[in-house]
Amino acid sequence: QTGVAAGAAPVRWSDTSNVAWKVEIPGRGHSSPVIWGERIFVTTAIPTGRKVEPSSAPGRAGRRSDGGAGAHEEHRFEVLALDRATGKIVWRQTAATAVPHEGYHATYGSFASNSPTTDGQRVYASFGSRGVFVYDLNGTPVWQRDFGIQMRMFMEFGEGVGPVLDEGRLILLFDHEGDGFLVMLDAITGREIWRTPRTDGTNWAAPLVVGHNGRKQIVVNSPRKVRGYDYESGRQIWETAGLGLNTIPRAVQHGDSVLVMSGFINPALFAIRLGREGDLAGTDAIKWRANRGLAYTSSPVLHEGKLYFLTDNGMVSAINAETGTPVYQQIRLPKPYAIKASPVAAGGMMYFPTEDGDVVVARIGPTLDIVATNTLTDQSFVASPAVAGGDIFLRSRTHLFRIRE
């Protein structure tokens, strides 16, 4: 939940070196790969070719929906398991076959942008309005839930919040332009434990489970309000002013504070002290604020007390997470990249995947120290990478790569 992976990862690779394998992934999906043992799990959505007239597929507020790529075309929503050593597909399951009620952002969206998760016994895949689907590691269905909701996303930009797994509980967020909710399920059975209504608007920031004074909370940062909920009951504990439209970066916990950020209109980054109740706006519960060079799309990395984040055009900043004091601000990567994937830290290095097919590697420190720019020809990275066992797994728009030195 900090963007820091265990162990190290390769520093240099190319089309002809350190690529253990490259596998084409069918369909379209911008979810990140998830690794457990010798298996890699990915989700995707594959059009079947059958289309439905817009008039029979209601869009925003029940009106006819013409916008959004992929709308009104039937898709198979699939979960795939690949062999880590070879990249071969071990099993694939069609979770659902459906005609989406609205589309997604033509460039950056997909019907499989919600990253899956696993506890080593089950794989949990959410397809948003299509429901959540759970399999054992051999691909056998365990349970599924359809919440009967058709989310109406701002500008039909598409859905994309993955499930959050914590100690046998599964937490799902349905924030959109209508009545949404935060819900906790028993991860083994799918039984609903509690559900809390939410009306804070479209949101792509995943909930964060935090601990403070021996109790857990769930923090949701969103456009209208940032809110903290009691883990056991779903009751709201505190709130403060929101972050403006298009909240995407995930919150992170640092000590007794949670750091929340948005980078679209009126960019904001602030630290909120945990342990308070009620409306925290205008109180000393807000430890510090910043507003320069903030991330719009990617989530930050918290490493040894420093928060690292970058803009969509590749300007990197670092601040002291305790005080908000800048370490460095808006240092450009080797060129003005287009970036949507979140960076990841591993082995003292930071990895920045780009839409341009480059992954820039920098040594973490008091300055942005670029050590490598690794290019994979004809690739574009929107999904965030995964690091495991000394490998880095990169999902492009079309392929999955295992990079290994």
Tab-separated table of C-alpha atoms in Angstrom, residues 210-213 217 219 226-228 237-240 252-260 270-289 321-324:
chain	number	residue	atom	x	y	z
A	210	VAL	CA	-5.145	2.178	8.315
A	211	GLY	CA	-4.329	1.365	11.916
A	212	HIS	CA	-4.209	3.804	14.833
A	213	ASN	CA	-4.159	3.171	18.587
A	217	GLN	CA	-10.212	2.572	9.954
A	219	VAL	CA	-10.071	5.962	4.583
A	226	VAL	CA	-12.285	12.652	2.582
A	227	ARG	CA	-13.847	10.308	5.139
A	228	GLY	CA	-12.695	7.819	7.734
A	237	ILE	CA	-15.703	8.605	12.262
A	238	TRP	CA	-14.431	11.793	10.628
A	239	GLU	CA	-14.526	13.858	7.465
A	240	THR	CA	-12.811	16.850	5.929
A	252	VAL	CA	-1.034	6.299	2.035
A	253	GLN	CA	-0.449	6.096	5.773
A	254	HIS	CA	2.655	7.590	7.373
A	255	GLY	CA	2.859	7.174	11.141
A	256	ASP	CA	-0.184	8.751	12.752
A	257	SER	CA	-1.280	10.466	9.543
A	258	VAL	CA	-2.868	9.627	6.229
A	259	LEU	CA	-1.764	11.495	3.103
A	260	VAL	CA	-4.329	12.187	0.363
A	270	PHE	CA	-2.503	17.160	2.642
A	271	ALA	CA	-1.737	15.119	5.736
A	272	ILE	CA	-4.577	14.278	8.130
A	273	ARG	CA	-3.927	13.274	11.746
A	274	LEU	CA	-5.644	10.039	12.714
A	275	GLY	CA	-7.421	9.709	16.042
A	276	ARG	CA	-9.793	12.663	15.602
A	277	GLU	CA	-13.567	12.623	15.116
A	278	GLY	CA	-16.127	14.837	13.410
A	279	ASP	CA	-15.446	17.526	10.805
A	280	LEU	CA	-11.692	18.151	10.679
A	281	ALA	CA	-11.753	21.015	8.166
A	282	GLY	CA	-9.971	24.096	9.523
A	283	THR	CA	-8.528	22.270	12.535
A	284	ASP	CA	-4.999	21.247	13.458
A	285	ALA	CA	-5.890	17.726	12.323
A	286	ILE	CA	-4.633	18.929	8.940
A	287	LYS	CA	-0.868	18.791	9.595
A	288	TRP	CA	0.350	20.323	6.335
A	289	ARG	CA	-0.660	21.033	2.753
A	321	ALA	CA	6.014	12.929	4.613
A	322	GLU	CA	6.110	14.151	8.209
A	323	THR	CA	6.479	17.871	7.548
A	324	GLY	CA	5.507	18.434	3.909
